Structures are given as structure tokens and as C-alpha cells.
Amino acid sequence: MIKLDNVTLSFGDQQLFERLSVEVPAGGRLLISGESGSGKTTLLRMLLGFVLPDRGMVYVDGEQLQVDNVWRLRRKMAYVSQEMQIGKGRVESFIKEIFRFKNNRRIEYRRDKVIALLEDFQLGSGTLDKDLEDLSGGELQRVAIIVTLLLNRQIYLLDEVTSALDQQLKEMIVNYFTNLDDKTLIISSHDKIWHDQGFPTIHLGNNGSST
Amino acid sequence: MEAAPDISILRLLAAFGLLIVPLALSFFLRLGFVRQLFISAGRMTGQLFLMGILLVYLFRWDNPWLNVAWVIVMMFFACFSAMVNSKLSFRHFFLPVFLAYFVGTGLILLFFNKVIVNYENIFTARLVVVVGGMLLGNSLNSTIIGISHYYEAIRKENKRYLYLLSLGANQQEALLPFFREALRAAMRPFIANMATMGIVSLPGMMTGQMLGGADPETAIKYQIAIVLAIFTALTISVALSIFFTSNRAFDDYGILKGSLFRR
């Protein structure tokens, strides 16, 4: 379960959220809509503990997000955003490095699984030998999604992931995620295609927010 | 070989005469440098004359404590000027960067004086003050490059850092690529420079020693040793200055503190 309880946050004199409360059960879906600058990304970052609320509480997987559990709770979530900055070097070296992190070592790196996912997402297996800096924004984003799928996270935070893609890819990604029944999905998007899914939606306005 | 002849004040003025060319260019093309050029040249002259007077006494007294104290003062200035030329806040960075210089340059200075030169008194002024100054002066730039590169990359590529954290990296793991890239940026120019030394440039220390009457063979050996020492000193200083500051640069949630940068 993900929950925001009476969350208030402002940056300088701009109030982003005022007493915002929202709850998503495990395996549930939530769509966040709103104009750019309304705080969609900030809301997702708050769930990851990258931004802290001025007042109110954030719960992830039923636990109140705090200094002593934030590092553990982050490992239940996968965050993919619109403009990914992944780094430099070969794609496969990057993926392998992720699997060498202490927290991920128990997950086995399987090349065949990576290639299958690359193909699912319409990237050839040749992508593994490419340089991260040579990938387009859309390709980078799909690589980022694949990495999170390999790590098998429970909660997906998808920040405008489809906005830079063409229609066919949009549909493919939306289908892929909506078929993951046991995962919790929190999606921020302008895209009509997500809005057509009938997910519970909150709308963030420029002055506070409403559900 | 005999030592170079003294330059009379009158002839030194001829050297200032050279400035007419850049001054004229600056004036007619309105480069906006005239005032700054006067100030900079004036400062250089004044500082070097003061340094000359100071060196006369440091050499005359040749007191180990005084020599070491002077190197520490130089480190202080090196650190100060490193900070001024970066966007980093003095409060967070001055002490750790100073410590990094102290350990990095200090260790290499001792190594140079004891193991390489093996002079009887390794705290003598010509070794401590002169070699210390060379080490500091030449590692300064790279240290600024390294530490600024590190923090500015984490700030600019914040999404990359946060993405790595969200992929399960602990803080060290998420910072490692930034550390790597900062060290590369700091070391790369020096490595490139080493490859052309002697062909494109005759380095300052060697020139100085030879003008001072030293045998070119000795001068070259000193030069080789000092280049290697400078390179190692700067590598240690950069690595340590990042290492010493990194702990306090992030909050408990792993987020870079905004107060690290000067506005």
C-alpha cells in the first residue's frame, strides 16, 4: 500500500501540495494528471524519499517513510522518468554493474532474459553493444524500463514514460504494464492513452490539488 | 657551468616593455583587459619580489620548523584560491580540501626529499620550500577541476544519481561513477601533458636549474622526478578531497545538500 497522508509541500513561495491525501492498495493503479509544474514528478520523488514533505506523512508498502527505512523501501520501487540520465559506457556493462550492487547480487544476470525483454520493447539485441550516449531518448527510456523489470520491483513509478514515444510504442508499453496484475503502478502522464485505461486519477492543480 | 648573470633593474624594465604589445591589442580591439592587465602584472611583480625577500631569509635561517610552517601557509593559499575559482562553499569545503592537500602533498614531499633526493636534512629550505611550492602550484589546478567536476556532475546529472539509488545502489555505489569521472577529468590533462614534455615545452624547474648553473643531466633527472611527484600528489589530493567532503555533502536520505554551492 502507498499512502500520502495530509501532505503539504512548498518550494519558496510556490505551494505545490496542500493537505494532499491519497491511497493506493497493493497491486492498485493511480494516474496523476496535471500541467507541467503542478508537482507530478515531485510527488513521485516524494515516494522515493528524494523530496521530503513539509508536513504530513508518506507510507510505502504500509510503512511510514523515514530515515531508517528509506534505503530499504526504495528497493521495492522502480522509478523511470521522461528524460533519463543513465550514464556513460556500453549498455550491457551498465546493466551488469547494476547487478553487481550489493543489494542486487542475489538476482542472477541472465543475458537471454535481457535480450527477450529488449525484443519485447522493440529494441534489438544489438542494443547491448551500443554506447548509452548514442541511444535516443526513447531508447534510453526503454532500457531504463527493462532494467527495472529485471530487478523485479513491486511498485512502478512511471513519470511521463510514454510522452516521447510514437503511438505504437505507447500502446505496447501501456499494454505491458497494465498486464502486470500484481504490481502497483503509479503513473504520471499527459497521454490520453493512460487516461483511457480508467485508472483512479488525481488531478494536481496550480493551487493545491484535488482528487 | 656558470650561473646565469643577474638582470639589472633597468633591463628588467625592458621585460615590462614587452607588455606594450598585449596592451595595445587590448586597447585598440577593446578587449577590456587594460585595467586587469595592469593589476595582474603589478600583483605578480609585487608578490614575487616579496617572495624573493622571504626566500632570502628562509634560506639564511634555514630553520626546519619555519620551512614547514611556510609550506603550510602556501597550502592555505592554494586551498583558498582553489575555493575562489570553484562554485563550492568555503564553509563546507575549506577544511577538508586543506587536509587533502596537507596529506597528499605532504606525503609526496617527504618521499621526494627522503627517498628520491636523500638529502641529509630533508627539512632544509631548498627542498621543503622550493619543492613544496612546485608540488602545490602544479597540483592546484587539477584539484579544482576534480572536486568541482564531482559536485557539479552530481548536481547536473541528479537524475542519474537518483536513478542509481532507485535501482538499489547504496550511496557509495551510486557515487562511484561520478568519482571515476572526476578523477579522469583531473588526471587526463596532466597525462596528456607528460607525453609532450621535452618536445613541446621545457618545464620550468629544469629551465631554472640550468640557468642557475646546474648540469643539464642533473636538471633532467630532477625534472623527471618532480613531474612524477606532482602527478601522484595531485591524484592523492583530488581523491582525498572528494573522500573527505563526500560524507558530509549528503543528507541522511542521500540527497546532495544545496548549501554546498555558493550563490
XYZ file of N, CA and C in Angstrom, chain B:
789
model
N 79.228 24.456 -15.028
C 78.533 25.528 -15.754
C 78.383 26.747 -14.845
N 78.512 27.932 -15.417
C 78.411 29.089 -14.540
C 76.969 29.559 -14.411
N 76.675 30.181 -13.259
C 75.311 30.620 -13.003
C 74.934 31.761 -13.943
N 73.652 31.916 -14.169
C 73.175 32.965 -15.062
C 73.519 34.338 -14.488
N 73.841 35.317 -15.365
C 74.146 36.655 -14.860
C 72.891 37.309 -14.290
N 73.104 38.217 -13.350
C 71.987 38.948 -12.758
C 71.330 39.824 -13.837
N 70.053 40.159 -13.625
C 69.382 41.098 -14.534
C 69.251 42.425 -13.794
N 69.771 43.488 -14.400
C 69.676 44.781 -13.715
C 68.239 45.282 -13.784
N 67.910 46.189 -12.839
C 66.533 46.709 -12.784
C 66.159 47.336 -14.125
N 67.120 48.056 -14.713
C 66.868 48.728 -15.979
C 66.479 47.720 -17.067
N 67.224 46.611 -17.088
C 66.928 45.610 -18.110
C 65.613 44.873 -17.814
N 65.292 44.767 -16.539
C 64.013 44.141 -16.180
C 62.857 44.996 -16.711
N 63.097 46.331 -16.685
C 62.074 47.235 -17.221
C 61.829 46.938 -18.695
N 62.863 46.511 -19.383
C 62.711 46.144 -20.801
C 61.711 44.997 -20.931
N 61.718 44.099 -19.938
C 60.757 42.988 -19.963
C 59.333 43.532 -19.867
N 59.183 44.557 -19.025
C 57.849 45.180 -18.934
C 57.476 45.839 -20.253
N 58.497 46.298 -20.975
C 58.277 46.894 -22.290
C 57.543 45.939 -23.223
N 57.753 44.640 -23.032
C 57.064 43.644 -23.857
C 55.552 43.796 -23.772
N 55.096 44.246 -22.592
C 53.659 44.356 -22.356
C 52.968 45.317 -23.322
N 53.762 46.196 -23.961
C 53.166 47.161 -24.894
C 52.315 46.444 -25.940
N 52.794 45.285 -26.401
C 52.067 44.568 -27.458
C 50.675 44.126 -26.994
N 50.594 43.300 -25.921
C 49.233 42.914 -25.478
C 48.397 44.113 -25.044
N 49.036 45.133 -24.470
C 48.275 46.310 -24.052
C 47.676 47.019 -25.249
N 48.470 47.161 -26.297
C 47.990 47.855 -27.486
C 46.825 47.083 -28.107
N 46.996 45.770 -28.212
C 45.922 44.937 -28.760
C 44.664 45.086 -27.925
N 44.850 45.018 -26.632
C 43.725 45.082 -25.720
C 43.007 46.426 -25.839
N 43.817 47.487 -26.027
C 43.246 48.832 -26.109
C 42.490 49.032 -27.422
N 43.159 48.706 -28.543
C 42.552 49.009 -29.843
C 41.398 48.076 -30.193
N 41.491 46.846 -29.753
C 40.393 45.916 -30.044
C 39.354 45.902 -28.925
N 39.570 46.785 -27.943
C 38.656 46.870 -26.796
C 38.368 45.502 -26.186
N 39.438 44.811 -25.816
C 39.268 43.503 -25.184
C 38.811 43.648 -23.734
N 38.941 44.866 -23.220
C 38.509 45.116 -21.848
C 39.478 44.579 -20.815
N 40.744 44.432 -21.218
C 41.732 43.829 -20.319
C 42.709 44.827 -19.723
N 42.707 46.071 -20.226
C 43.786 47.000 -19.884
C 43.998 47.115 -18.375
N 42.912 47.443 -17.685
C 42.989 47.636 -16.247
C 43.448 46.354 -15.546
N 42.800 45.269 -15.940
C 43.089 43.985 -15.315
C 44.537 43.567 -15.552
N 45.024 43.884 -16.752
C 46.400 43.526 -17.091
C 47.383 44.256 -16.193
N 47.122 45.562 -15.990
C 47.995 46.338 -15.112
C 47.990 45.766 -13.698
N 46.781 45.477 -13.223
C 46.673 44.970 -11.851
C 47.385 43.627 -11.732
N 47.128 42.736 -12.678
C 47.715 41.399 -12.598
C 49.236 41.435 -12.687
N 49.747 42.218 -13.643
C 51.201 42.298 -13.779
C 51.808 42.919 -12.531
N 51.122 43.929 -12.000
C 51.595 44.575 -10.777
C 51.621 43.597 -9.615
N 50.548 42.815 -9.485
C 50.488 41.850 -8.391
C 51.599 40.816 -8.519
N 51.760 40.324 -9.737
C 52.787 39.317 -9.966
C 54.139 39.839 -9.525
N 54.471 41.072 -9.947
C 55.765 41.656 -9.613
C 55.932 41.798 -8.103
N 54.906 42.390 -7.484
C 54.981 42.612 -6.040
C 55.126 41.305 -5.281
N 54.262 40.330 -5.636
C 54.286 39.054 -4.917
C 55.623 38.339 -5.072
N 56.166 38.373 -6.277
C 57.421 37.661 -6.493
C 58.576 38.360 -5.762
N 58.560 39.712 -5.746
C 59.612 40.410 -5.004
C 59.534 40.094 -3.521
N 58.305 40.112 -2.983
C 58.127 39.771 -1.568
C 58.619 38.358 -1.307
N 58.238 37.451 -2.229
C 58.643 36.052 -2.115
C 60.169 35.958 -2.120
N 60.796 36.781 -3.009
C 62.258 36.791 -3.080
C 62.873 37.180 -1.751
N 62.325 38.249 -1.163
C 62.849 38.707 0.132
C 62.665 37.606 1.174
N 61.448 37.019 1.162
C 61.150 35.963 2.124
C 62.089 34.779 1.952
N 62.315 34.417 0.701
C 63.186 33.271 0.428
C 64.603 33.529 0.918
N 65.070 34.779 0.735
C 66.412 35.112 1.216
C 66.532 34.753 2.695
N 65.488 35.155 3.475
C 65.557 34.889 4.912
C 65.343 33.410 5.229
N 64.376 32.796 4.508
C 64.141 31.374 4.767
C 65.416 30.569 4.498
N 66.130 30.928 3.454
C 67.372 30.221 3.138
C 68.456 30.548 4.153
N 68.486 31.810 4.589
C 69.544 32.228 5.517
C 69.370 31.538 6.869
N 68.136 31.574 7.388
C 67.903 30.948 8.701
C 67.855 29.437 8.569
N 67.248 28.964 7.519
C 67.082 27.537 7.261
C 66.628 26.745 8.485
N 65.551 27.225 9.083
C 65.000 26.573 10.270
C 63.901 25.597 9.840
N 64.063 24.280 10.145
C 63.087 23.270 9.689
C 61.646 23.642 10.025
N 61.421 24.129 11.256
C 60.044 24.456 11.671
C 59.464 25.568 10.806
N 60.331 26.568 10.586
C 59.905 27.717 9.801
C 59.593 27.287 8.366
N 60.440 26.401 7.837
C 60.235 25.928 6.467
C 58.895 25.205 6.327
N 58.647 24.312 7.308
C 57.400 23.556 7.263
C 56.212 24.502 7.446
N 56.367 25.460 8.364
C 55.284 26.420 8.591
C 54.987 27.181 7.296
N 56.038 27.531 6.566
C 55.830 28.271 5.324
C 55.074 27.419 4.287
N 55.410 26.141 4.216
C 54.698 25.266 3.282
C 53.220 25.208 3.656
N 52.952 25.165 4.971
C 51.558 25.109 5.398
C 50.826 26.400 5.012
N 51.526 27.525 5.144
C 50.920 28.796 4.706
C 50.614 28.737 3.203
N 51.559 28.181 2.432
C 51.327 28.066 0.986
C 50.118 27.176 0.697
N 49.995 26.088 1.484
C 48.842 25.198 1.306
C 47.548 25.951 1.554
N 47.605 26.801 2.573
C 46.438 27.591 2.925
C 46.032 28.467 1.738
N 47.012 29.124 1.132
C 46.709 29.978 -0.011
C 46.249 29.149 -1.214
N 46.875 27.995 -1.400
C 46.494 27.127 -2.515
C 45.024 26.742 -2.377
N 44.675 26.363 -1.163
C 43.330 25.924 -0.875
C 42.352 27.073 -1.070
N 42.749 28.254 -0.585
C 41.915 29.444 -0.707
C 41.649 29.741 -2.175
N 42.704 29.697 -2.980
C 42.500 30.063 -4.372
C 41.749 28.967 -5.126
N 41.891 27.719 -4.680
C 41.097 26.634 -5.276
C 39.612 26.904 -5.054
N 39.289 27.349 -3.842
C 37.895 27.617 -3.493
C 37.339 28.797 -4.281
N 38.132 29.866 -4.370
C 37.665 31.062 -5.066
C 37.320 30.734 -6.514
N 38.123 29.841 -7.108
C 37.910 29.517 -8.512
C 36.859 28.444 -8.748
N 36.231 27.958 -7.681
C 35.168 26.985 -7.872
C 33.874 27.598 -7.361
N 32.763 26.881 -7.535
C 31.492 27.408 -7.056
C 31.144 26.817 -5.696
N 32.119 26.188 -5.063
C 31.816 25.467 -3.832
C 31.904 26.370 -2.609
N 31.105 26.061 -1.599
C 31.067 26.929 -0.422
C 32.300 26.722 0.453
N 32.834 27.835 0.925
C 34.022 27.796 1.784
C 33.773 26.986 3.044
N 32.593 27.220 3.623
C 32.303 26.641 4.926
C 32.371 25.102 4.874
N 31.817 24.517 3.826
C 31.797 23.059 3.754
C 33.126 22.475 3.310
N 33.847 23.215 2.460
C 34.938 22.577 1.748
C 36.337 22.958 2.197
N 36.482 24.148 2.833
C 37.832 24.623 3.069
C 38.679 23.634 3.879
N 38.167 23.241 5.015
C 38.951 22.369 5.900
C 39.262 21.014 5.270
N 38.259 20.321 4.722
C 38.571 19.020 4.099
C 39.549 19.128 2.936
N 39.408 20.172 2.106
C 40.316 20.307 0.970
C 41.730 20.622 1.475
N 41.802 21.445 2.503
C 43.102 21.754 3.109
C 43.768 20.479 3.626
N 42.981 19.671 4.323
C 43.507 18.399 4.845
C 43.992 17.496 3.715
N 43.224 17.499 2.614
C 43.594 16.668 1.469
C 44.941 17.110 0.901
N 45.125 18.421 0.778
C 46.410 18.959 0.321
C 47.524 18.570 1.286
N 47.209 18.745 2.568
C 48.209 18.510 3.602
C 48.712 17.073 3.522
N 47.794 16.122 3.445
C 48.192 14.719 3.388
C 48.835 14.395 2.038
N 48.152 14.770 0.947
C 48.633 14.417 -0.386
C 49.993 15.020 -0.688
N 50.086 16.329 -0.583
C 51.337 16.995 -0.909
C 52.406 16.699 0.130
N 51.997 16.672 1.397
C 52.938 16.424 2.482
C 53.655 15.088 2.333
N 52.877 14.029 2.092
C 53.476 12.699 1.958
C 54.450 12.641 0.786
N 54.033 13.220 -0.341
C 54.871 13.165 -1.537
C 56.138 13.998 -1.334
N 56.001 15.114 -0.636
C 57.164 15.952 -0.349
C 58.196 15.184 0.480
N 57.703 14.500 1.510
C 58.611 13.700 2.336
C 59.285 12.610 1.504
N 58.488 11.950 0.676
C 59.010 10.881 -0.174
C 60.087 11.427 -1.113
N 59.790 12.569 -1.717
C 60.725 13.182 -2.667
C 62.054 13.506 -1.968
N 61.915 14.153 -0.825
C 63.124 14.613 -0.132
C 63.935 13.471 0.460
N 63.216 12.475 0.984
C 63.932 11.403 1.684
C 64.376 10.310 0.707
N 63.420 9.791 -0.075
C 63.731 8.618 -0.904
C 64.422 9.009 -2.214
N 63.932 10.050 -2.864
C 64.485 10.370 -4.179
C 65.771 11.184 -4.067
N 65.721 12.292 -3.344
C 66.915 13.152 -3.246
C 67.862 12.650 -2.165
N 67.283 12.146 -1.102
C 68.041 11.656 0.047
C 69.085 12.646 0.534
N 68.628 13.856 0.759
C 69.481 14.896 1.297
C 69.620 14.655 2.791
N 70.711 15.135 3.350
C 70.949 14.907 4.767
C 69.816 15.475 5.627
N 69.543 16.753 5.379
C 68.477 17.399 6.127
C 67.279 17.579 5.199
N 66.272 16.715 5.376
C 65.167 16.754 4.416
C 64.243 17.937 4.675
N 64.460 18.665 5.750
C 63.607 19.828 6.021
C 64.306 21.135 5.668
N 65.366 21.015 4.884
C 66.085 22.221 4.510
C 65.251 23.054 3.528
N 65.479 24.364 3.548
C 64.599 25.282 2.802
C 64.563 24.968 1.311
N 65.730 24.667 0.714
C 65.698 24.482 -0.745
C 64.868 23.282 -1.152
N 64.731 22.302 -0.248
C 63.864 21.179 -0.575
C 62.408 21.451 -0.180
N 62.221 21.820 1.087
C 60.845 21.943 1.578
C 60.108 23.087 0.882
N 60.715 24.253 0.874
C 60.014 25.425 0.356
C 59.889 25.355 -1.165
N 61.005 25.027 -1.818
C 61.006 25.070 -3.283
C 60.225 23.893 -3.872
N 60.550 22.688 -3.449
C 59.849 21.530 -3.990
C 58.382 21.543 -3.552
N 58.152 21.916 -2.301
C 56.776 22.026 -1.803
C 55.967 22.983 -2.659
N 56.554 24.115 -2.986
C 55.873 25.108 -3.817
C 55.552 24.563 -5.194
N 56.515 23.806 -5.766
C 56.262 23.219 -7.085
C 55.100 22.234 -7.036
N 55.108 21.377 -6.019
C 54.046 20.371 -5.888
C 52.683 21.041 -5.770
N 52.619 22.045 -4.887
C 51.343 22.707 -4.644
C 50.866 23.454 -5.880
N 51.764 24.254 -6.442
C 51.393 25.098 -7.572
C 50.873 24.278 -8.729
N 51.488 23.125 -8.948
C 51.118 22.342 -10.120
C 49.954 21.398 -9.886
N 49.646 21.112 -8.627
C 48.519 20.202 -8.397
C 47.230 20.985 -8.162
N 47.391 22.296 -7.962
C 46.247 23.144 -7.623
C 45.126 23.054 -8.651
N 45.500 23.292 -9.905
C 44.505 23.332 -10.965
C 43.709 22.035 -11.071
N 44.433 20.929 -11.041
C 43.771 19.634 -11.189
C 42.837 19.348 -10.030
N 43.237 19.786 -8.841
C 42.376 19.535 -7.692
C 41.064 20.299 -7.837
N 41.166 21.550 -8.297
C 39.933 22.325 -8.508
C 39.069 21.625 -9.545
N 39.702 21.210 -10.653
C 38.946 20.547 -11.710
C 38.243 19.317 -11.158
N 38.989 18.511 -10.426
C 38.436 17.260 -9.917
C 37.263 17.462 -8.986
N 37.447 18.291 -7.986
C 36.393 18.405 -6.967
C 35.176 19.140 -7.522
N 35.398 20.151 -8.374
C 34.244 20.843 -8.964
C 33.492 19.918 -9.900
N 34.240 19.159 -10.682
C 33.622 18.234 -11.625
C 32.703 17.265 -10.880
N 33.203 16.759 -9.783
C 32.447 15.780 -8.994
C 31.108 16.351 -8.538
N 31.149 17.477 -7.838
C 29.910 18.004 -7.270
C 28.988 18.596 -8.329
N 29.588 19.221 -9.344
C 28.721 19.795 -10.367
C 28.061 18.698 -11.202
N 28.757 17.601 -11.406
C 28.145 16.485 -12.147
C 26.997 15.885 -11.340
N 27.191 15.737 -10.043
C 26.108 15.159 -9.238
C 24.901 16.086 -9.261
N 25.170 17.395 -9.278
C 24.061 18.336 -9.308
C 23.390 18.336 -10.682
N 24.218 18.401 -11.724
C 23.658 18.477 -13.075
C 23.018 17.167 -13.506
N 23.664 16.059 -13.145
C 23.122 14.758 -13.534
C 22.434 14.111 -12.345
N 21.689 14.943 -11.649
C 20.994 14.488 -10.464
C 20.097 13.281 -10.738
N 19.457 13.294 -11.912
C 18.548 12.198 -12.258
C 19.292 10.872 -12.357
N 20.518 10.965 -12.855
C 21.310 9.745 -12.991
C 21.648 9.183 -11.610
N 22.046 10.070 -10.721
C 22.376 9.659 -9.355
C 21.153 9.051 -8.662
N 20.007 9.739 -8.787
C 18.796 9.246 -8.143
C 18.318 7.932 -8.774
N 18.506 7.829 -10.093
C 18.121 6.583 -10.772
C 18.930 5.408 -10.211
N 20.240 5.637 -10.042
C 21.078 4.571 -9.483
C 20.633 4.205 -8.072
N 20.299 5.229 -7.274
C 19.796 4.943 -5.921
C 18.517 4.114 -6.017
N 17.634 4.485 -6.941
C 16.361 3.766 -7.044
C 16.571 2.346 -7.569
N 17.716 2.091 -8.196
C 17.993 0.734 -8.666
C 18.649 -0.122 -7.591
N 18.723 0.404 -6.386
C 19.241 -0.400 -5.290
C 20.686 -0.129 -4.947
N 21.300 0.860 -5.586
C 22.679 1.194 -5.240
C 22.705 1.786 -3.840
N 23.722 1.437 -3.055
C 23.910 2.219 -1.841
C 24.648 3.485 -2.243
N 24.871 4.371 -1.276
C 25.385 5.674 -1.676
C 26.751 5.590 -2.373
N 27.631 4.762 -1.820
C 28.954 4.628 -2.439
C 28.838 4.130 -3.872
N 27.952 3.158 -4.075
C 27.803 2.593 -5.420
C 27.245 3.619 -6.398
N 26.326 4.454 -5.920
C 25.741 5.459 -6.801
C 26.734 6.581 -7.096
N 27.676 6.793 -6.173
C 28.638 7.880 -6.364
C 29.870 7.446 -7.144
N 30.098 6.144 -7.191
C 31.317 5.647 -7.841
C 31.516 6.158 -9.272
N 30.477 6.102 -10.131
C 30.718 6.612 -11.490
C 31.114 8.086 -11.503
N 30.572 8.887 -10.598
C 30.919 10.307 -10.542
C 32.367 10.490 -10.068
N 32.750 9.660 -9.113
C 34.118 9.697 -8.596
C 35.115 9.353 -9.702
N 34.770 8.274 -10.439
C 35.601 7.865 -11.560
C 35.784 8.995 -12.557
N 34.644 9.623 -12.939
C 34.709 10.650 -13.970
C 35.457 11.888 -13.485
N 35.321 12.209 -12.193
C 36.031 13.373 -11.651
C 37.539 13.120 -11.660
N 37.943 11.913 -11.256
C 39.373 11.593 -11.260
C 39.919 11.631 -12.686
N 39.133 11.083 -13.606
C 39.571 11.117 -15.004
C 39.779 12.546 -15.470
N 38.797 13.407 -15.172
C 38.884 14.792 -15.623
C 40.105 15.485 -15.019
N 40.427 15.147 -13.773
C 41.556 15.794 -13.111
C 42.892 15.262 -13.626
N 42.955 13.975 -13.910
C 44.234 13.366 -14.280
C 44.558 13.496 -15.760
N 43.504 13.539 -16.593
C 43.700 13.484 -18.041
C 44.637 14.571 -18.582
N 44.445 15.868 -18.223
C 45.318 16.900 -18.799
C 46.786 16.668 -18.459
N 47.041 16.226 -17.257
C 48.430 16.030 -16.845
C 49.061 14.866 -17.605
N 48.262 13.808 -17.788
C 48.780 12.654 -18.520
C 49.125 13.064 -19.954
N 48.244 13.873 -20.572
C 48.499 14.340 -21.931
C 49.749 15.226 -21.951
N 49.867 16.055 -20.936
C 50.985 16.981 -20.834
C 52.323 16.249 -20.721
N 52.317 15.173 -19.925
C 53.544 14.395 -19.716
C 54.099 13.880 -21.038
N 53.161 13.489 -21.921
C 53.577 12.867 -23.176
C 54.305 13.835 -24.107
N 54.102 15.130 -23.921
C 54.754 16.084 -24.824
C 55.915 16.810 -24.154
N 56.168 16.481 -22.905
C 57.194 17.211 -22.161
C 58.566 17.009 -22.793
N 59.310 18.101 -22.930
C 60.626 17.999 -23.541
C 60.572 18.240 -25.038
N 59.430 17.947 -25.660
C 59.303 18.205 -27.094
C 58.648 19.559 -27.298
N 57.470 19.698 -26.679
C 56.724 20.939 -26.861
C 57.154 21.988 -25.843
N 57.504 21.536 -24.643
C 57.845 22.508 -23.614
C 59.075 22.063 -22.833
N 59.851 23.050 -22.432
C 60.916 22.780 -21.466
C 60.381 23.219 -20.117
N 60.157 22.272 -19.227
C 59.487 22.605 -17.975
C 60.294 23.581 -17.113
N 59.527 24.322 -16.307
C 60.086 25.431 -15.540
C 61.219 25.080 -14.599
N 61.087 23.981 -13.907
C 62.095 23.661 -12.903
C 63.447 23.402 -13.575
N 63.378 22.668 -14.677
C 64.590 22.331 -15.395
C 65.268 23.581 -15.932
N 64.457 24.442 -16.528
C 64.970 25.695 -17.054
C 65.666 26.471 -15.942
N 64.977 26.550 -14.811
C 65.517 27.293 -13.677
C 66.847 26.737 -13.214
N 66.880 25.423 -13.060
C 68.118 24.805 -12.574
C 69.268 25.025 -13.542
N 68.953 24.919 -14.836
C 70.024 25.073 -15.817
C 70.515 26.501 -15.881
N 69.594 27.460 -15.780
C 70.005 28.863 -15.713
C 70.856 29.095 -14.479
N 70.498 28.374 -13.414
C 71.227 28.522 -12.165
C 72.586 27.828 -12.198
N 72.930 27.195 -13.291
C 74.258 26.627 -13.421
C 74.333 25.124 -13.237
N 73.191 24.461 -13.080
C 73.226 23.012 -12.875
C 73.524 22.292 -14.197
N 74.116 21.151 -14.059
C 74.385 20.263 -15.173
C 73.043 19.820 -15.797
N 72.878 19.904 -17.125
C 71.597 19.504 -17.726
C 71.168 18.092 -17.337
N 72.121 17.191 -17.176
C 71.776 15.813 -16.836
C 71.094 15.745 -15.469
N 71.672 16.488 -14.508
C 71.057 16.543 -13.175
C 69.682 17.197 -13.268
N 69.625 18.298 -14.029
C 68.364 19.038 -14.139
C 67.268 18.142 -14.692
N 67.621 17.311 -15.676
C 66.622 16.438 -16.280
C 66.122 15.396 -15.285
N 67.052 14.840 -14.504
C 66.635 13.829 -13.518
C 65.699 14.446 -12.480
N 66.058 15.647 -12.034
C 65.179 16.337 -11.089
C 63.805 16.564 -11.710
N 63.839 16.960 -12.981
C 62.584 17.267 -13.653
C 61.693 16.027 -13.746
N 62.294 14.900 -14.129
C 61.520 13.666 -14.236
C 60.902 13.317 -12.883
N 61.741 13.398 -11.841
C 61.252 13.044 -10.507
C 60.136 13.982 -10.070
N 60.298 15.277 -10.359
C 59.282 16.221 -9.867
C 57.968 16.037 -10.623
N 58.046 15.731 -11.919
C 56.807 15.526 -12.688
C 56.034 14.344 -12.124
N 56.759 13.253 -11.865
C 56.089 12.074 -11.308
C 55.515 12.381 -9.929
N 56.279 13.159 -9.146
C 55.810 13.503 -7.802
C 54.563 14.384 -7.866
N 54.581 15.364 -8.780
C 53.416 16.251 -8.912
C 52.181 15.441 -9.288
N 52.350 14.532 -10.242
C 51.217 13.745 -10.711
C 50.608 12.925 -9.572
N 51.477 12.290 -8.799
C 50.975 11.476 -7.705
C 50.348 12.343 -6.620
N 50.984 13.482 -6.342
C 50.441 14.373 -5.311
C 49.051 14.855 -5.698
N 48.885 15.198 -6.973
C 47.569 15.721 -7.358
C 46.517 14.616 -7.343
N 46.935 13.406 -7.717
C 45.978 12.297 -7.681
C 45.495 12.060 -6.247
N 46.452 12.039 -5.318
C 46.073 11.823 -3.913
C 45.202 12.985 -3.423
N 45.598 14.218 -3.755
C 44.847 15.382 -3.268
C 43.405 15.382 -3.783
N 43.233 15.074 -5.059
C 41.872 15.062 -5.613
C 41.048 13.970 -4.947
N 41.614 12.763 -4.911
C 40.865 11.641 -4.350
C 40.496 11.926 -2.897
N 41.477 12.422 -2.123
C 41.197 12.676 -0.711
C 40.208 13.821 -0.525
N 40.315 14.867 -1.357
C 39.416 15.994 -1.135
C 37.972 15.578 -1.412
N 37.764 14.681 -2.367
C 36.406 14.178 -2.592
C 35.997 13.257 -1.442
N 36.921 12.405 -1.059
C 36.663 11.446 0.014
C 36.319 12.165 1.336
N 37.085 13.201 1.655
C 36.862 13.925 2.923
C 35.568 14.729 2.921
N 35.114 15.186 1.734
C 33.930 16.040 1.714
C 32.651 15.260 1.476
N 32.786 14.080 0.867
C 31.610 13.374 0.384
C 30.649 12.983 1.512
N 31.214 12.618 2.638
C 30.372 12.175 3.743
C 29.373 13.230 4.189
N 29.877 14.450 4.324
C 29.026 15.495 4.873
C 28.233 16.234 3.799
N 28.444 15.839 2.533
C 27.803 16.575 1.447
C 26.369 16.110 1.195
N 25.990 14.991 1.797
C 24.658 14.432 1.556
C 23.897 14.321 2.868
N 22.566 14.436 2.767
C 21.786 14.247 3.995
C 21.512 12.748 4.207
N 20.751 12.438 5.247
C 20.527 11.021 5.591
C 19.746 10.275 4.522
N 19.044 11.037 3.678
C 18.285 10.398 2.607
C 19.139 10.231 1.352
N 20.388 10.660 1.432
C 21.281 10.508 0.293
C 21.172 11.643 -0.709
N 20.574 12.755 -0.305
C 20.374 13.866 -1.231
C 21.478 14.903 -1.032
N 22.031 15.377 -2.155
C 23.088 16.381 -2.113
C 22.548 17.671 -1.484
N 23.301 18.202 -0.515
C 22.832 19.428 0.134
C 23.009 20.633 -0.786
N 21.984 21.458 -0.852
C 22.046 22.638 -1.719
C 23.052 23.658 -1.232
N 23.325 23.634 0.079
C 24.195 24.651 0.671
C 25.662 24.461 0.309
N 25.978 23.429 -0.484
C 27.376 23.188 -0.837
C 27.896 24.214 -1.831
N 26.953 24.838 -2.537
C 27.363 25.732 -3.617
C 27.185 27.188 -3.204
N 28.113 28.016 -3.683
C 27.972 29.448 -3.442
C 26.986 30.002 -4.439
N 26.178 30.933 -3.972
C 25.210 31.515 -4.905
C 25.828 32.642 -5.712
